[in-house]
Every structure is written in C-alpha cells, then in structure tokens.
Amino acid sequence: MEESFGRYLKQLREEKGLTINQLAAAAGISGSQISRIENGLRGIPKPSTLRKIAEATKVPYESLMDQAGYLQEAELTSVEVVPEWATSKDKRDFRKMLEDDGELMFDGIPLNKEDKQRIKDVLTGLFWEAKQMNKRNKPIHRPHSEE
C-alpha cells in the first residue's frame, strides 16, 4: 500500500506541475518526507498530513484518504463495517459532528482551526479503527425466525 500510495502522490504532484520542494512548502511539511512517501520508504501518512497535501494540491481530502486506504474497507464492506444499530441518521450525525464548524472548547478555551482539525483527524482514525476491530471480532449473527 505504501508504494502504491507513493506512486499516486508522485503522479499527482507531477500532474499539478509541482516539484517536491514546492509541494512540501505549500503543505507545510518537509521535502524529505514527501520524497520518502513517494519512494515507499515511509508508511502511509497520517490523516492530518493527508489533509495538508490535499489542501496544497487542491485535491479532495476524501480522495487522498481513499488512496491511502483509510476509506477502502468501509466502501468494500459498508454493511459489515457499520454496526447493526447504526441508522442513516447515526451516520449523518457522525459526519455532521466531524464537519461542524461550531465552537469547540477545551478547559473553557476555544480551540483554533488547527486544533479542531487534529481532533477531527483523531476521531476519524479512531472511528475507522473501531469499525475494523468490530468487524474482526463480530460474531456471525443469524436472525431468529418468529413463529
């Protein structure tokens, strides 16, 4: 996965006409980090790094998350990944919570945009990790017929 994402990032960067250093400067990360990602020498970037790359390349964040493998499991097995009890309203509410631009506070102090984004990235990562763990540990449920 690291190598295929690295190839994707390199192709994306070249399509946008950016050098490694230009992308690094625009994303606020080091050129050596971009190079290591492109060459498959570094693992899949964290969601927060992907967001910076998405903003720098003007590519949808979800596209990078998908290319990095964060969303693929959910798309391939959406019925199994979402808990049985989760309704479409639950899923919408979770998405709204992550996207809500309302004021988030910690210890009575409003969080800045970067801190809010970090929290969203962590929640997103934890959400998909929990879904993956639930899938692995989920017993096979067979509905009982009512007679």
mmCIF file of N, CA and C in Angstrom:
data_model
loop_
_atom_site.group_PDB
_atom_site.id
_atom_site.type_symbol
_atom_site.label_atom_id
_atom_site.label_comp_id
_atom_site.label_asym_id
_atom_site.label_seq_id
_atom_site.Cartn_x
_atom_site.Cartn_y
_atom_site.Cartn_z
ATOM 1 N N MET A 1 0.828 -1.193 0.000
ATOM 2 C CA MET A 1 0.000 0.000 0.000
ATOM 3 C C MET A 1 0.873 1.258 0.000
ATOM 4 N N GLU A 2 1.982 1.238 0.782
ATOM 5 C CA GLU A 2 2.853 2.412 0.845
ATOM 6 C C GLU A 2 3.394 2.777 -0.535
ATOM 7 N N GLU A 3 3.841 1.746 -1.283
ATOM 8 C CA GLU A 3 4.414 2.005 -2.607
ATOM 9 C C GLU A 3 3.361 2.530 -3.571
ATOM 10 N N SER A 4 2.161 1.940 -3.554
ATOM 11 C CA SER A 4 1.138 2.399 -4.493
ATOM 12 C C SER A 4 0.679 3.812 -4.134
ATOM 13 N N PHE A 5 0.590 4.132 -2.838
ATOM 14 C CA PHE A 5 0.233 5.498 -2.478
ATOM 15 C C PHE A 5 1.351 6.455 -2.876
ATOM 16 N N GLY A 6 2.587 6.030 -2.697
ATOM 17 C CA GLY A 6 3.732 6.857 -3.095
ATOM 18 C C GLY A 6 3.718 7.164 -4.586
ATOM 19 N N ARG A 7 3.423 6.147 -5.388
ATOM 20 C CA ARG A 7 3.331 6.356 -6.843
ATOM 21 C C ARG A 7 2.195 7.323 -7.166
ATOM 22 N N TYR A 8 1.074 7.147 -6.474
ATOM 23 C CA TYR A 8 -0.070 8.032 -6.681
ATOM 24 C C TYR A 8 0.309 9.475 -6.346
ATOM 25 N N LEU A 9 0.969 9.671 -5.198
ATOM 26 C CA LEU A 9 1.341 11.027 -4.789
ATOM 27 C C LEU A 9 2.300 11.661 -5.788
ATOM 28 N N LYS A 10 3.266 10.879 -6.258
ATOM 29 C CA LYS A 10 4.223 11.405 -7.230
ATOM 30 C C LYS A 10 3.511 11.816 -8.516
ATOM 31 N N GLN A 11 2.621 10.957 -8.989
ATOM 32 C CA GLN A 11 1.863 11.260 -10.212
ATOM 33 C C GLN A 11 1.001 12.511 -10.009
ATOM 34 N N LEU A 12 0.346 12.607 -8.860
ATOM 35 C CA LEU A 12 -0.481 13.767 -8.549
ATOM 36 C C LEU A 12 0.363 15.043 -8.525
ATOM 37 N N ARG A 13 1.500 14.974 -7.860
ATOM 38 C CA ARG A 13 2.390 16.136 -7.758
ATOM 39 C C ARG A 13 2.840 16.588 -9.142
ATOM 40 N N GLU A 14 3.239 15.617 -9.982
ATOM 41 C CA GLU A 14 3.706 15.945 -11.329
ATOM 42 C C GLU A 14 2.578 16.511 -12.192
ATOM 43 N N GLU A 15 1.357 15.947 -12.048
ATOM 44 C CA GLU A 15 0.209 16.472 -12.800
ATOM 45 C C GLU A 15 -0.084 17.921 -12.428
ATOM 46 N N LYS A 16 0.164 18.270 -11.174
ATOM 47 C CA LYS A 16 -0.066 19.636 -10.705
ATOM 48 C C LYS A 16 1.107 20.549 -11.041
ATOM 49 N N GLY A 17 2.166 19.978 -11.642
ATOM 50 C CA GLY A 17 3.326 20.765 -12.034
ATOM 51 C C GLY A 17 4.159 21.253 -10.861
ATOM 52 N N LEU A 18 4.186 20.481 -9.796
ATOM 53 C CA LEU A 18 4.912 20.870 -8.590
ATOM 54 C C LEU A 18 6.181 20.044 -8.409
ATOM 55 N N THR A 19 7.217 20.688 -7.915
ATOM 56 C CA THR A 19 8.412 19.951 -7.511
ATOM 57 C C THR A 19 8.162 19.440 -6.095
ATOM 58 N N ILE A 20 9.016 18.550 -5.636
ATOM 59 C CA ILE A 20 8.893 18.062 -4.259
ATOM 60 C C ILE A 20 8.950 19.240 -3.284
ATOM 61 N N ASN A 21 9.907 20.143 -3.509
ATOM 62 C CA ASN A 21 10.060 21.278 -2.596
ATOM 63 C C ASN A 21 8.862 22.223 -2.640
ATOM 64 N N GLN A 22 8.264 22.404 -3.813
ATOM 65 C CA GLN A 22 7.085 23.267 -3.914
ATOM 66 C C GLN A 22 5.902 22.666 -3.159
ATOM 67 N N LEU A 23 5.697 21.352 -3.336
ATOM 68 C CA LEU A 23 4.614 20.690 -2.618
ATOM 69 C C LEU A 23 4.866 20.746 -1.115
ATOM 70 N N ALA A 24 6.098 20.483 -0.722
ATOM 71 C CA ALA A 24 6.439 20.495 0.700
ATOM 72 C C ALA A 24 6.169 21.870 1.304
ATOM 73 N N ALA A 25 6.582 22.921 0.620
ATOM 74 C CA ALA A 25 6.376 24.281 1.120
ATOM 75 C C ALA A 25 4.881 24.606 1.209
ATOM 76 N N ALA A 26 4.125 24.231 0.183
ATOM 77 C CA ALA A 26 2.693 24.525 0.164
ATOM 78 C C ALA A 26 1.938 23.750 1.248
ATOM 79 N N ALA A 27 2.419 22.530 1.547
ATOM 80 C CA ALA A 27 1.750 21.682 2.535
ATOM 81 C C ALA A 27 2.279 21.908 3.949
ATOM 82 N N GLY A 28 3.413 22.579 4.055
ATOM 83 C CA GLY A 28 3.986 22.809 5.375
ATOM 84 C C GLY A 28 4.627 21.572 5.986
ATOM 85 N N ILE A 29 5.159 20.702 5.118
ATOM 86 C CA ILE A 29 5.887 19.522 5.586
ATOM 87 C C ILE A 29 7.232 19.483 4.871
ATOM 88 N N SER A 30 8.121 18.617 5.311
ATOM 89 C CA SER A 30 9.466 18.622 4.730
ATOM 90 C C SER A 30 9.506 17.941 3.363
ATOM 91 N N GLY A 31 10.437 18.401 2.538
ATOM 92 C CA GLY A 31 10.645 17.791 1.228
ATOM 93 C C GLY A 31 11.114 16.353 1.354
ATOM 94 N N SER A 32 11.919 16.083 2.377
ATOM 95 C CA SER A 32 12.393 14.705 2.554
ATOM 96 C C SER A 32 11.229 13.775 2.912
ATOM 97 N N GLN A 33 10.241 14.291 3.634
ATOM 98 C CA GLN A 33 9.072 13.471 3.957
ATOM 99 C C GLN A 33 8.294 13.144 2.681
ATOM 100 N N ILE A 34 8.108 14.138 1.812
ATOM 101 C CA ILE A 34 7.418 13.898 0.529
ATOM 102 C C ILE A 34 8.195 12.861 -0.273
ATOM 103 N N SER A 35 9.493 13.025 -0.349
ATOM 104 C CA SER A 35 10.339 12.099 -1.113
ATOM 105 C C SER A 35 10.231 10.676 -0.563
ATOM 106 N N ARG A 36 10.284 10.534 0.751
ATOM 107 C CA ARG A 36 10.194 9.189 1.357
ATOM 108 C C ARG A 36 8.828 8.556 1.097
ATOM 109 N N ILE A 37 7.774 9.367 1.137
ATOM 110 C CA ILE A 37 6.436 8.839 0.839
ATOM 111 C C ILE A 37 6.389 8.358 -0.606
ATOM 112 N N GLU A 38 6.858 9.202 -1.535
ATOM 113 C CA GLU A 38 6.806 8.856 -2.960
ATOM 114 C C GLU A 38 7.631 7.608 -3.272
ATOM 115 N N ASN A 39 8.713 7.410 -2.561
ATOM 116 C CA ASN A 39 9.581 6.253 -2.818
ATOM 117 C C ASN A 39 9.214 5.023 -2.005
ATOM 118 N N GLY A 40 8.114 5.090 -1.252
ATOM 119 C CA GLY A 40 7.660 3.945 -0.473
ATOM 120 C C GLY A 40 8.541 3.657 0.731
ATOM 121 N N LEU A 41 9.384 4.618 1.132
ATOM 122 C CA LEU A 41 10.284 4.419 2.266
ATOM 123 C C LEU A 41 9.633 4.840 3.581
ATOM 124 N N ARG A 42 8.507 5.483 3.480
ATOM 125 C CA ARG A 42 7.784 5.929 4.668
ATOM 126 C C ARG A 42 6.371 5.368 4.566
ATOM 127 N N GLY A 43 5.799 5.017 5.698
ATOM 128 C CA GLY A 43 4.447 4.461 5.697
ATOM 129 C C GLY A 43 3.409 5.451 5.188
ATOM 130 N N ILE A 44 2.190 5.001 5.178
ATOM 131 C CA ILE A 44 1.072 5.847 4.758
ATOM 132 C C ILE A 44 1.000 7.038 5.710
ATOM 133 N N PRO A 45 0.903 8.246 5.172
ATOM 134 C CA PRO A 45 0.826 9.436 6.029
ATOM 135 C C PRO A 45 -0.428 9.421 6.909
ATOM 136 N N LYS A 46 -0.331 10.107 8.035
ATOM 137 C CA LYS A 46 -1.475 10.263 8.930
ATOM 138 C C LYS A 46 -2.529 11.133 8.245
ATOM 139 N N PRO A 47 -3.788 10.998 8.669
ATOM 140 C CA PRO A 47 -4.844 11.842 8.084
ATOM 141 C C PRO A 47 -4.519 13.330 8.131
ATOM 142 N N SER A 48 -3.876 13.801 9.188
ATOM 143 C CA SER A 48 -3.560 15.235 9.268
ATOM 144 C C SER A 48 -2.572 15.652 8.178
ATOM 145 N N THR A 49 -1.613 14.775 7.859
ATOM 146 C CA THR A 49 -0.658 15.058 6.779
ATOM 147 C C THR A 49 -1.369 15.010 5.434
ATOM 148 N N LEU A 50 -2.271 14.051 5.284
ATOM 149 C CA LEU A 50 -3.031 13.954 4.034
ATOM 150 C C LEU A 50 -3.875 15.208 3.818
ATOM 151 N N ARG A 51 -4.413 15.759 4.883
ATOM 152 C CA ARG A 51 -5.213 16.985 4.746
ATOM 153 C C ARG A 51 -4.342 18.120 4.226
ATOM 154 N N LYS A 52 -3.128 18.250 4.733
ATOM 155 C CA LYS A 52 -2.215 19.305 4.277
ATOM 156 C C LYS A 52 -1.880 19.120 2.799
ATOM 157 N N ILE A 53 -1.635 17.870 2.399
ATOM 158 C CA ILE A 53 -1.322 17.587 0.992
ATOM 159 C C ILE A 53 -2.531 17.877 0.118
ATOM 160 N N ALA A 54 -3.726 17.508 0.613
ATOM 161 C CA ALA A 54 -4.960 17.766 -0.143
ATOM 162 C C ALA A 54 -5.152 19.260 -0.375
ATOM 163 N N GLU A 55 -4.936 20.048 0.659
ATOM 164 C CA GLU A 55 -5.107 21.500 0.521
ATOM 165 C C GLU A 55 -4.059 22.083 -0.420
ATOM 166 N N ALA A 56 -2.822 21.574 -0.338
ATOM 167 C CA ALA A 56 -1.744 22.098 -1.185
ATOM 168 C C ALA A 56 -1.952 21.749 -2.656
ATOM 169 N N THR A 57 -2.533 20.578 -2.932
ATOM 170 C CA THR A 57 -2.728 20.137 -4.311
ATOM 171 C C THR A 57 -4.129 20.447 -4.832
ATOM 172 N N LYS A 58 -4.985 20.948 -3.946
ATOM 173 C CA LYS A 58 -6.383 21.241 -4.291
ATOM 174 C C LYS A 58 -7.112 19.991 -4.777
ATOM 175 N N VAL A 59 -6.831 18.885 -4.093
ATOM 176 C CA VAL A 59 -7.487 17.605 -4.353
ATOM 177 C C VAL A 59 -8.382 17.320 -3.152
ATOM 178 N N PRO A 60 -9.570 16.758 -3.352
ATOM 179 C CA PRO A 60 -10.431 16.464 -2.205
ATOM 180 C C PRO A 60 -9.729 15.570 -1.178
ATOM 181 N N TYR A 61 -9.857 15.949 0.074
ATOM 182 C CA TYR A 61 -9.264 15.198 1.190
ATOM 183 C C TYR A 61 -9.707 13.730 1.156
ATOM 184 N N GLU A 62 -10.991 13.512 0.854
ATOM 185 C CA GLU A 62 -11.520 12.147 0.821
ATOM 186 C C GLU A 62 -10.812 11.295 -0.236
ATOM 187 N N SER A 63 -10.408 11.916 -1.350
ATOM 188 C CA SER A 63 -9.684 11.174 -2.393
ATOM 189 C C SER A 63 -8.357 10.669 -1.875
ATOM 190 N N LEU A 64 -7.631 11.525 -1.152
ATOM 191 C CA LEU A 64 -6.346 11.090 -0.591
ATOM 192 C C LEU A 64 -6.560 10.034 0.490
ATOM 193 N N MET A 65 -7.588 10.209 1.316
ATOM 194 C CA MET A 65 -7.881 9.214 2.360
ATOM 195 C C MET A 65 -8.194 7.863 1.722
ATOM 196 N N ASP A 66 -8.928 7.893 0.620
ATOM 197 C CA ASP A 66 -9.262 6.667 -0.097
ATOM 198 C C ASP A 66 -8.006 6.033 -0.703
ATOM 199 N N GLN A 67 -7.190 6.832 -1.379
ATOM 200 C CA GLN A 67 -5.960 6.320 -1.992
ATOM 201 C C GLN A 67 -5.017 5.739 -0.943
ATOM 202 N N ALA A 68 -5.028 6.313 0.255
ATOM 203 C CA ALA A 68 -4.150 5.850 1.328
ATOM 204 C C ALA A 68 -4.698 4.596 2.003
ATOM 205 N N GLY A 69 -5.943 4.224 1.674
ATOM 206 C CA GLY A 69 -6.509 3.002 2.227
ATOM 207 C C GLY A 69 -7.373 3.205 3.454
ATOM 208 N N TYR A 70 -7.544 4.432 3.892
ATOM 209 C CA TYR A 70 -8.344 4.671 5.085
ATOM 210 C C TYR A 70 -9.830 4.420 4.865
ATOM 211 N N LEU A 71 -10.322 4.629 3.659
ATOM 212 C CA LEU A 71 -11.756 4.505 3.406
ATOM 213 C C LEU A 71 -12.129 3.237 2.656
ATOM 214 N N GLN A 72 -11.170 2.539 2.108
ATOM 215 C CA GLN A 72 -11.475 1.398 1.244
ATOM 216 C C GLN A 72 -12.233 0.304 1.960
ATOM 217 N N GLU A 73 -11.853 -0.031 3.167
ATOM 218 C CA GLU A 73 -12.548 -1.089 3.893
ATOM 219 C C GLU A 73 -14.017 -0.759 4.040
ATOM 220 N N ALA A 74 -14.326 0.477 4.354
ATOM 221 C CA ALA A 74 -15.718 0.873 4.538
ATOM 222 C C ALA A 74 -16.494 0.769 3.237
ATOM 223 N N GLU A 75 -15.871 1.139 2.128
ATOM 224 C CA GLU A 75 -16.563 1.075 0.849
ATOM 225 C C GLU A 75 -16.786 -0.360 0.398
ATOM 226 N N LEU A 76 -15.815 -1.222 0.646
ATOM 227 C CA LEU A 76 -15.923 -2.599 0.188
ATOM 228 C C LEU A 76 -16.936 -3.391 0.999
ATOM 229 N N THR A 77 -17.041 -3.087 2.275
ATOM 230 C CA THR A 77 -17.905 -3.877 3.142
ATOM 231 C C THR A 77 -18.755 -2.966 4.019
ATOM 232 N N SER A 78 -19.402 -1.990 3.413
ATOM 233 C CA SER A 78 -20.110 -0.986 4.200
ATOM 234 C C SER A 78 -21.158 -1.591 5.122
ATOM 235 N N VAL A 79 -21.809 -2.660 4.711
ATOM 236 C CA VAL A 79 -22.833 -3.257 5.560
ATOM 237 C C VAL A 79 -22.194 -3.865 6.799
ATOM 238 N N GLU A 80 -21.023 -4.493 6.647
ATOM 239 C CA GLU A 80 -20.375 -5.144 7.777
ATOM 240 C C GLU A 80 -19.636 -4.148 8.667
ATOM 241 N N VAL A 81 -19.154 -3.058 8.128
ATOM 242 C CA VAL A 81 -18.356 -2.118 8.905
ATOM 243 C C VAL A 81 -19.234 -1.286 9.829
ATOM 244 N N VAL A 82 -20.415 -0.917 9.392
ATOM 245 C CA VAL A 82 -21.315 -0.105 10.199
ATOM 246 C C VAL A 82 -22.046 -1.021 11.177
ATOM 247 N N PRO A 83 -22.087 -0.649 12.456
ATOM 248 C CA PRO A 83 -22.780 -1.503 13.430
ATOM 249 C C PRO A 83 -24.246 -1.690 13.071
ATOM 250 N N GLU A 84 -24.795 -2.804 13.477
ATOM 251 C CA GLU A 84 -26.197 -3.110 13.163
ATOM 252 C C GLU A 84 -27.130 -2.015 13.642
ATOM 253 N N TRP A 85 -26.832 -1.454 14.796
ATOM 254 C CA TRP A 85 -27.718 -0.460 15.394
ATOM 255 C C TRP A 85 -27.618 0.913 14.743
ATOM 256 N N ALA A 86 -26.583 1.145 13.919
ATOM 257 C CA ALA A 86 -26.382 2.474 13.327
ATOM 258 C C ALA A 86 -27.387 2.724 12.216
ATOM 259 N N THR A 87 -28.152 3.766 12.391
ATOM 260 C CA THR A 87 -29.129 4.145 11.372
ATOM 261 C C THR A 87 -28.486 5.153 10.433
ATOM 262 N N SER A 88 -29.186 5.482 9.360
ATOM 263 C CA SER A 88 -28.654 6.506 8.458
ATOM 264 C C SER A 88 -28.540 7.839 9.199
ATOM 265 N N LYS A 89 -29.420 8.074 10.157
ATOM 266 C CA LYS A 89 -29.338 9.290 10.977
ATOM 267 C C LYS A 89 -28.063 9.260 11.826
ATOM 268 N N ASP A 90 -27.708 8.094 12.393
ATOM 269 C CA ASP A 90 -26.475 7.977 13.177
ATOM 270 C C ASP A 90 -25.261 8.327 12.324
ATOM 271 N N LYS A 91 -25.220 7.793 11.110
ATOM 272 C CA LYS A 91 -24.097 8.058 10.211
ATOM 273 C C LYS A 91 -24.051 9.535 9.827
ATOM 274 N N ARG A 92 -25.216 10.106 9.557
ATOM 275 C CA ARG A 92 -25.272 11.528 9.211
ATOM 276 C C ARG A 92 -24.830 12.382 10.391
ATOM 277 N N ASP A 93 -25.280 12.019 11.601
ATOM 278 C CA ASP A 93 -24.901 12.778 12.788
ATOM 279 C C ASP A 93 -23.397 12.714 13.035
ATOM 280 N N PHE A 94 -22.797 11.539 12.815
ATOM 281 C CA PHE A 94 -21.342 11.411 12.995
ATOM 282 C C PHE A 94 -20.616 12.308 12.001
ATOM 283 N N ARG A 95 -21.041 12.276 10.748
ATOM 284 C CA ARG A 95 -20.418 13.124 9.721
ATOM 285 C C ARG A 95 -20.604 14.598 10.067
ATOM 286 N N LYS A 96 -21.803 14.957 10.531
ATOM 287 C CA LYS A 96 -22.067 16.352 10.903
ATOM 288 C C LYS A 96 -21.175 16.773 12.064
ATOM 289 N N MET A 97 -21.011 15.875 13.044
ATOM 290 C CA MET A 97 -20.157 16.192 14.188
ATOM 291 C C MET A 97 -18.732 16.491 13.726
ATOM 292 N N LEU A 98 -18.234 15.709 12.779
ATOM 293 C CA LEU A 98 -16.874 15.917 12.300
ATOM 294 C C LEU A 98 -16.748 17.183 11.459
ATOM 295 N N GLU A 99 -17.808 17.537 10.764
ATOM 296 C CA GLU A 99 -17.745 18.674 9.854
ATOM 297 C C GLU A 99 -18.258 19.970 10.470
ATOM 298 N N ASP A 100 -18.889 19.889 11.631
ATOM 299 C CA ASP A 100 -19.471 21.067 12.266
ATOM 300 C C ASP A 100 -18.405 22.114 12.569
ATOM 301 N N ASP A 101 -18.669 23.329 12.161
ATOM 302 C CA ASP A 101 -17.733 24.413 12.416
ATOM 303 C C ASP A 101 -18.066 25.168 13.694
ATOM 304 N N GLY A 102 -18.916 24.572 14.544
ATOM 305 C CA GLY A 102 -19.246 25.210 15.810
ATOM 306 C C GLY A 102 -18.015 25.315 16.700
ATOM 307 N N GLU A 103 -18.159 26.080 17.756
ATOM 308 C CA GLU A 103 -17.011 26.334 18.624
ATOM 309 C C GLU A 103 -16.718 25.126 19.504
ATOM 310 N N LEU A 104 -15.519 24.585 19.370
ATOM 311 C CA LEU A 104 -15.043 23.519 20.237
ATOM 312 C C LEU A 104 -14.180 24.149 21.307
ATOM 313 N N MET A 105 -14.344 23.674 22.535
ATOM 314 C CA MET A 105 -13.577 24.265 23.627
ATOM 315 C C MET A 105 -12.878 23.168 24.416
ATOM 316 N N PHE A 106 -11.751 23.548 25.007
ATOM 317 C CA PHE A 106 -11.039 22.657 25.905
ATOM 318 C C PHE A 106 -10.699 23.457 27.136
ATOM 319 N N ASP A 107 -11.179 22.989 28.290
ATOM 320 C CA ASP A 107 -10.934 23.677 29.551
ATOM 321 C C ASP A 107 -11.388 25.132 29.481
ATOM 322 N N GLY A 108 -12.520 25.353 28.796
ATOM 323 C CA GLY A 108 -13.089 26.684 28.703
ATOM 324 C C GLY A 108 -12.449 27.610 27.681
ATOM 325 N N ILE A 109 -11.452 27.101 26.942
ATOM 326 C CA ILE A 109 -10.760 27.924 25.954
ATOM 327 C C ILE A 109 -11.125 27.424 24.559
ATOM 328 N N PRO A 110 -11.610 28.324 23.677
ATOM 329 C CA PRO A 110 -11.941 27.898 22.306
ATOM 330 C C PRO A 110 -10.692 27.362 21.592
ATOM 331 N N LEU A 111 -10.893 26.281 20.845
ATOM 332 C CA LEU A 111 -9.794 25.696 20.079
ATOM 333 C C LEU A 111 -9.659 26.417 18.750
ATOM 334 N N ASN A 112 -8.413 26.542 18.270
ATOM 335 C CA ASN A 112 -8.206 27.160 16.964
ATOM 336 C C ASN A 112 -8.483 26.135 15.866
ATOM 337 N N LYS A 113 -8.444 26.586 14.632
ATOM 338 C CA LYS A 113 -8.779 25.745 13.478
ATOM 339 C C LYS A 113 -7.877 24.507 13.394
ATOM 340 N N GLU A 114 -6.573 24.678 13.636
ATOM 341 C CA GLU A 114 -5.645 23.541 13.559
ATOM 342 C C GLU A 114 -5.952 22.502 14.618
ATOM 343 N N ASP A 115 -6.233 22.945 15.844
ATOM 344 C CA ASP A 115 -6.556 22.001 16.915
ATOM 345 C C ASP A 115 -7.852 21.255 16.619
ATOM 346 N N LYS A 116 -8.852 21.983 16.093
ATOM 347 C CA LYS A 116 -10.113 21.330 15.711
ATOM 348 C C LYS A 116 -9.849 20.258 14.664
ATOM 349 N N GLN A 117 -8.996 20.582 13.682
ATOM 350 C CA GLN A 117 -8.717 19.621 12.619
ATOM 351 C C GLN A 117 -8.005 18.398 13.180
ATOM 352 N N ARG A 118 -7.068 18.613 14.108
ATOM 353 C CA ARG A 118 -6.381 17.480 14.732
ATOM 354 C C ARG A 118 -7.373 16.570 15.433
ATOM 355 N N ILE A 119 -8.322 17.168 16.147
ATOM 356 C CA ILE A 119 -9.333 16.379 16.850
ATOM 357 C C ILE A 119 -10.177 15.604 15.841
ATOM 358 N N LYS A 120 -10.577 16.250 14.757
ATOM 359 C CA LYS A 120 -11.358 15.565 13.724
ATOM 360 C C LYS A 120 -10.565 14.402 13.127
ATOM 361 N N ASP A 121 -9.279 14.622 12.869
ATOM 362 C CA ASP A 121 -8.449 13.572 12.291
ATOM 363 C C ASP A 121 -8.323 12.386 13.243
ATOM 364 N N VAL A 122 -8.137 12.685 14.530
ATOM 365 C CA VAL A 122 -8.028 11.610 15.514
ATOM 366 C C VAL A 122 -9.341 10.849 15.612
ATOM 367 N N LEU A 123 -10.474 11.587 15.674
ATOM 368 C CA LEU A 123 -11.773 10.924 15.749
ATOM 369 C C LEU A 123 -12.038 10.059 14.524
ATOM 370 N N THR A 124 -11.670 10.564 13.362
ATOM 371 C CA THR A 124 -11.864 9.787 12.140
ATOM 372 C C THR A 124 -11.036 8.510 12.182
ATOM 373 N N GLY A 125 -9.774 8.642 12.570
ATOM 374 C CA GLY A 125 -8.917 7.462 12.671
ATOM 375 C C GLY A 125 -9.446 6.462 13.675
ATOM 376 N N LEU A 126 -9.865 6.935 14.847
ATOM 377 C CA LEU A 126 -10.412 6.047 15.872
ATOM 378 C C LEU A 126 -11.698 5.381 15.401
ATOM 379 N N PHE A 127 -12.530 6.135 14.692
ATOM 380 C CA PHE A 127 -13.783 5.598 14.173
ATOM 381 C C PHE A 127 -13.522 4.407 13.255
ATOM 382 N N TRP A 128 -12.607 4.604 12.261
ATOM 383 C CA TRP A 128 -12.347 3.521 11.315
ATOM 384 C C TRP A 128 -11.617 2.370 11.992
ATOM 385 N N GLU A 129 -10.753 2.658 12.940
ATOM 386 C CA GLU A 129 -10.066 1.587 13.674
ATOM 387 C C GLU A 129 -11.072 0.753 14.464
ATOM 388 N N ALA A 130 -12.005 1.425 15.123
ATOM 389 C CA ALA A 130 -13.031 0.715 15.886
ATOM 390 C C ALA A 130 -13.902 -0.125 14.964
ATOM 391 N N LYS A 131 -14.240 0.438 13.816
ATOM 392 C CA LYS A 131 -15.052 -0.311 12.854
ATOM 393 C C LYS A 131 -14.317 -1.563 12.398
ATOM 394 N N GLN A 132 -13.020 -1.426 12.142
ATOM 395 C CA GLN A 132 -12.232 -2.558 11.684
ATOM 396 C C GLN A 132 -12.148 -3.621 12.790
ATOM 397 N N MET A 133 -11.926 -3.188 14.033
ATOM 398 C CA MET A 133 -11.847 -4.141 15.139
ATOM 399 C C MET A 133 -13.192 -4.825 15.350
ATOM 400 N N ASN A 134 -14.272 -4.063 15.261
ATOM 401 C CA ASN A 134 -15.606 -4.657 15.403
ATOM 402 C C ASN A 134 -15.851 -5.707 14.337
ATOM 403 N N LYS A 135 -15.392 -5.430 13.138
ATOM 404 C CA LYS A 135 -15.594 -6.375 12.035
ATOM 405 C C LYS A 135 -14.858 -7.681 12.315
ATOM 406 N N ARG A 136 -13.610 -7.563 12.805
ATOM 407 C CA ARG A 136 -12.817 -8.764 13.086
ATOM 408 C C ARG A 136 -13.406 -9.573 14.232
ATOM 409 N N ASN A 137 -13.964 -8.893 15.222
ATOM 410 C CA ASN A 137 -14.445 -9.581 16.420
ATOM 411 C C ASN A 137 -15.946 -9.819 16.426
ATOM 412 N N LYS A 138 -16.606 -9.432 15.363
ATOM 413 C CA LYS A 138 -18.064 -9.528 15.304
ATOM 414 C C LYS A 138 -18.495 -10.974 15.104
ATOM 415 N N PRO A 139 -19.322 -11.502 16.034
ATOM 416 C CA PRO A 139 -19.821 -12.868 15.823
ATOM 417 C C PRO A 139 -20.822 -12.884 14.674
ATOM 418 N N ILE A 140 -20.927 -14.019 14.050
ATOM 419 C CA ILE A 140 -21.892 -14.146 12.958
ATOM 420 C C ILE A 140 -23.286 -14.123 13.568
ATOM 421 N N HIS A 141 -24.096 -13.197 13.101
ATOM 422 C CA HIS A 141 -25.443 -13.034 13.637
ATOM 423 C C HIS A 141 -26.443 -13.591 12.641
ATOM 424 N N ARG A 142 -27.192 -14.564 13.092
ATOM 425 C CA ARG A 142 -28.226 -15.130 12.253
ATOM 426 C C ARG A 142 -29.575 -14.746 12.874
ATOM 427 N N PRO A 143 -30.419 -14.048 12.130
ATOM 428 C CA PRO A 143 -31.709 -13.642 12.675
ATOM 429 C C PRO A 143 -32.578 -14.862 13.002
ATOM 430 N N HIS A 144 -33.275 -14.785 14.134
ATOM 431 C CA HIS A 144 -34.195 -15.874 14.507
ATOM 432 C C HIS A 144 -35.529 -15.645 13.832
ATOM 433 N N SER A 145 -36.106 -16.701 13.340
ATOM 434 C CA SER A 145 -37.416 -16.544 12.709
ATOM 435 C C SER A 145 -38.476 -16.611 13.796
ATOM 436 N N GLU A 146 -39.478 -15.776 13.659
ATOM 437 C CA GLU A 146 -40.577 -15.772 14.627
ATOM 438 C C GLU A 146 -41.652 -16.700 14.137
ATOM 439 N N GLU A 147 -42.151 -17.528 15.055
ATOM 440 C CA GLU A 147 -43.188 -18.467 14.656
ATOM 441 C C GLU A 147 -44.468 -18.195 15.371
#
